[in-house]
Coordinates of N, CA and C in Angstrom, one line a residue:
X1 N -229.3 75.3 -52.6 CA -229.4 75.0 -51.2 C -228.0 75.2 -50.5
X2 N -226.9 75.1 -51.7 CA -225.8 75.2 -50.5 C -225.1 76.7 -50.2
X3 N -225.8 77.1 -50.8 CA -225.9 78.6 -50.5 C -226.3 79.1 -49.8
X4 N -227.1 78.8 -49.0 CA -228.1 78.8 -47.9 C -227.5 78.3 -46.7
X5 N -227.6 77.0 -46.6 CA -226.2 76.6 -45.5 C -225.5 77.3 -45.3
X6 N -224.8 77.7 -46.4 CA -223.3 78.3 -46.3 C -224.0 79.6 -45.7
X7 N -224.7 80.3 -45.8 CA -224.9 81.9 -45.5 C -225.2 81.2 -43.6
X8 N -226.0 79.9 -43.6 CA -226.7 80.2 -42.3 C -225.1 79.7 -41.1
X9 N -224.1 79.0 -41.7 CA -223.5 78.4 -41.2 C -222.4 79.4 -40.7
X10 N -222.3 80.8 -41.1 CA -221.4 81.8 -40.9 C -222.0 82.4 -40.1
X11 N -223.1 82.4 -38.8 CA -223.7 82.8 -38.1 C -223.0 83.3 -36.6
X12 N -222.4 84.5 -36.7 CA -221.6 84.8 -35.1 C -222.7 85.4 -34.1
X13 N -224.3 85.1 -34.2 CA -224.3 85.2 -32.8 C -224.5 83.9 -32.0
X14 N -224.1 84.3 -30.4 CA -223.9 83.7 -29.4 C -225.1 83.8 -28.6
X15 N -225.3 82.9 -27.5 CA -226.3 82.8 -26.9 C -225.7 83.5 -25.3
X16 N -226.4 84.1 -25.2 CA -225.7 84.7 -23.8 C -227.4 85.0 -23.2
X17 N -227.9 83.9 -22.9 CA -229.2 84.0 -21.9 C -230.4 84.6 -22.2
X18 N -230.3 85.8 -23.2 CA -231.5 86.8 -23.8 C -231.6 86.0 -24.8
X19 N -232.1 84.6 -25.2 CA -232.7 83.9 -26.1 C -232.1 84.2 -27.8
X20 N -230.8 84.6 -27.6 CA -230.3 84.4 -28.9 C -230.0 82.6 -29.4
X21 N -229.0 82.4 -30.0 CA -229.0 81.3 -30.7 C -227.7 81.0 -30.9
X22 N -227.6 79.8 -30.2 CA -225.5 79.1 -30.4 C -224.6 79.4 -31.5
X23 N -223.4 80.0 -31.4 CA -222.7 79.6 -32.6 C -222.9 78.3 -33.2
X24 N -223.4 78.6 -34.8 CA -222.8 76.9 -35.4 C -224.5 76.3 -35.3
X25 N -225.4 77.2 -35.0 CA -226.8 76.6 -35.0 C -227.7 78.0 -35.8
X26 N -229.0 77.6 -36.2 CA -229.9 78.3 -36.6 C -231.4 78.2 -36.2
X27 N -232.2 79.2 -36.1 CA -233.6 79.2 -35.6 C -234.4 79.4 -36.6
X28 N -235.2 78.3 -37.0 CA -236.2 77.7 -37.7 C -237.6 77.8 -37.0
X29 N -238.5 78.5 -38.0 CA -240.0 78.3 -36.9 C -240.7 77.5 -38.2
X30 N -240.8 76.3 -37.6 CA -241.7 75.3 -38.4 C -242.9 75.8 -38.6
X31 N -244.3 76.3 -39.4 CA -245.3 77.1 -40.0 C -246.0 75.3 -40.1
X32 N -247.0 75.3 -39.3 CA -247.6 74.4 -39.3 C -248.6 74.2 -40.5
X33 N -249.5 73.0 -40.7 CA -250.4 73.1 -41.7 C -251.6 73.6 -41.2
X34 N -252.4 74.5 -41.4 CA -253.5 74.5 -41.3 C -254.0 75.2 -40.4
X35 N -254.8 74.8 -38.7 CA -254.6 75.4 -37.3 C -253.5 75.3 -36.4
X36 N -252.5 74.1 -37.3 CA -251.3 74.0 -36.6 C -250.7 75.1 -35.6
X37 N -250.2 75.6 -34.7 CA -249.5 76.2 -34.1 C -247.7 76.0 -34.6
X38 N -247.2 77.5 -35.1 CA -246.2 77.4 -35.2 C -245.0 77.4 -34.1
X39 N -243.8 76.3 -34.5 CA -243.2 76.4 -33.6 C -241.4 76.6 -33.8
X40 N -240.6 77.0 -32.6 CA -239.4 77.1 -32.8 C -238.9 76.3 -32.6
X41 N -237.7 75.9 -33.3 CA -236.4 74.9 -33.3 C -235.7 76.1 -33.4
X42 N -233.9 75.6 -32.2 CA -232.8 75.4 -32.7 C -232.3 74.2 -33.1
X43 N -231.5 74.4 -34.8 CA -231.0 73.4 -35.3 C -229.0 73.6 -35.7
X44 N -228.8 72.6 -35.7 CA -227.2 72.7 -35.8 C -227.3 72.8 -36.9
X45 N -225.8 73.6 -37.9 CA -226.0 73.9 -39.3 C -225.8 72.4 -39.9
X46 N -225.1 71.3 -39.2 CA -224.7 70.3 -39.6 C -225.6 69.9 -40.6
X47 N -226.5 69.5 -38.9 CA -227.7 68.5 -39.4 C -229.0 69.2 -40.4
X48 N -228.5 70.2 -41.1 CA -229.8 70.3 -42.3 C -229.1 69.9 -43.4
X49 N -227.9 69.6 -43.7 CA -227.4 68.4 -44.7 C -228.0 67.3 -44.7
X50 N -228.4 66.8 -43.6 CA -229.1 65.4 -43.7 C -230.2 65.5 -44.8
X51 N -230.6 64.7 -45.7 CA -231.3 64.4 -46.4 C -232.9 64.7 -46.0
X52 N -233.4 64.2 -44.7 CA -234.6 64.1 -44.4 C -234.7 65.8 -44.2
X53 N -233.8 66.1 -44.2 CA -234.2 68.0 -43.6 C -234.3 68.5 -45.0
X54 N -232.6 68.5 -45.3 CA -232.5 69.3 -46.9 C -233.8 68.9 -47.6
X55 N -234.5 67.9 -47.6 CA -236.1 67.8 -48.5 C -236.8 69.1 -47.7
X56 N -237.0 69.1 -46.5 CA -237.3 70.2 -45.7 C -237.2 71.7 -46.8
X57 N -235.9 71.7 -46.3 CA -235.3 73.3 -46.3 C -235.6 73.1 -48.5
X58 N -235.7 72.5 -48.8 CA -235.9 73.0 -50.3 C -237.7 73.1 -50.4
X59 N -238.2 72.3 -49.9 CA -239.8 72.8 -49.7 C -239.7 74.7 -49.3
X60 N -239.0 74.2 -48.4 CA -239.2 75.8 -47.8 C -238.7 77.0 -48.9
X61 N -237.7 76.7 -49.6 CA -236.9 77.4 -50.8 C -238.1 77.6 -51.9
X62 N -238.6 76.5 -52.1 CA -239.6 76.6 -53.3 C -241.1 77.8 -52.6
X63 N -241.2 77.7 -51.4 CA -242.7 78.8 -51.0 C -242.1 80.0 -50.7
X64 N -240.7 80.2 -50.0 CA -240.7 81.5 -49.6 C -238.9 81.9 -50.1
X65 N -238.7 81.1 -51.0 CA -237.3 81.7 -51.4 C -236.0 81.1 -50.9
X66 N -234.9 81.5 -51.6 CA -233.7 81.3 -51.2 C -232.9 82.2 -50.1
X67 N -233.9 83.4 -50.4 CA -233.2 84.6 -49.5 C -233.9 85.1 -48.3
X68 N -234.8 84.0 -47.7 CA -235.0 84.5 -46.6 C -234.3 85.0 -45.2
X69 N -234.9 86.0 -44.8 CA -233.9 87.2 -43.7 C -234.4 86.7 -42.9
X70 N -234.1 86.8 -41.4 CA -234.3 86.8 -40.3 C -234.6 85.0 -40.0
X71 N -235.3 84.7 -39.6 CA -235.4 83.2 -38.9 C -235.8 82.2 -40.1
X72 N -235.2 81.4 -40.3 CA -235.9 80.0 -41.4 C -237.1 79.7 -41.5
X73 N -238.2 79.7 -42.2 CA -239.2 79.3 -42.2 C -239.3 78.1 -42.9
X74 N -239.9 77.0 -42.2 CA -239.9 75.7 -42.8 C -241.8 75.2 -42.8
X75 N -242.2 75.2 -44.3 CA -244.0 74.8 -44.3 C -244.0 73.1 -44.2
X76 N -244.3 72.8 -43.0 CA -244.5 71.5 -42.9 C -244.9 71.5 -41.3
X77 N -245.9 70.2 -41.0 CA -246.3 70.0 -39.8 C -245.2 70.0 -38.8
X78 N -245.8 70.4 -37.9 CA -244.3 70.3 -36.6 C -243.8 68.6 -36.6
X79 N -244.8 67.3 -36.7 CA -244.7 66.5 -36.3 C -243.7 65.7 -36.7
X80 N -243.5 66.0 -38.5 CA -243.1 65.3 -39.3 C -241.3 66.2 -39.3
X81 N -241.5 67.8 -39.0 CA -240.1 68.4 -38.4 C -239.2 67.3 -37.3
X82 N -240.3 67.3 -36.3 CA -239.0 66.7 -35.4 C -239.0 65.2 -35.9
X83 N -239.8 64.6 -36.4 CA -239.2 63.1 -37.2 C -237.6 63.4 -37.7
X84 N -238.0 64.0 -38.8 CA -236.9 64.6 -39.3 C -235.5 64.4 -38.6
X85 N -235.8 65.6 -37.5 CA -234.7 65.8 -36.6 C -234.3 64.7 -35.9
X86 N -235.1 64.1 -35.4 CA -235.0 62.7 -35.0 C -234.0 61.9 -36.0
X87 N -234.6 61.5 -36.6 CA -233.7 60.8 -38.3 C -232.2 61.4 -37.9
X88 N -232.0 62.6 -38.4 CA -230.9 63.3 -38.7 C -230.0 62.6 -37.4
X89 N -230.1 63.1 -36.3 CA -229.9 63.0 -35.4 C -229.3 61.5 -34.8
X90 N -230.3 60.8 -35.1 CA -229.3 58.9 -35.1 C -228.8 58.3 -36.2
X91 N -228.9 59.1 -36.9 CA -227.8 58.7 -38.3 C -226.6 59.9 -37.8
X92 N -226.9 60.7 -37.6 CA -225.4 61.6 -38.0 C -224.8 61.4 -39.2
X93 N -225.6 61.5 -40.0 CA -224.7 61.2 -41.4 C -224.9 62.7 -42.1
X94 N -224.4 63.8 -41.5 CA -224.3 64.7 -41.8 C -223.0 65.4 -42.1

């Protein structure tokens, strides 16, 4: 997993209005369960150290790999994602 970080955390694009993505962040499309509707997150590289994510991002390692290209895919309900983010987010213990 910190391999992963480390690749997403070296990310030089910039957001310049055409829906790219901040330095220092990554775009994650959370893959809902079921009829879920999937959806987008930007997330800071910080906060997927947080515990409640990295469970996340290693679910995600174990269905579609370590080497996934292009956007994060994370299998989990959207609901229980922004929990997550939530969590991460008032702890900052990232």
């Amino acid at each position: 997993m910190r391999e992963l970080i480390r690749r997403l955390s070296f990310s030089d694009r910039v957001s310049d209005g055409s829906g790219g993505v901040p330095r220092g962040c990554v775009p994650v499309l959370v893959v809902g369960d079921g009829d879920e509707k999937c959806e987008r997150f930007v997330v800071r590289v910080e906060a997927l150290r947080h515990p409640s994510l990295a469970a996340l991002l290693e679910m995600a390692a174990q269905e579609f790999g370590y080497k996934q290209e292009g956007i994060l895919r994370v299998p989990c309900a959207v609901n229980k994602f922004r929990q997550a983010l939530t969590t991460a987010a008032v702890s900052k213990n990232y």
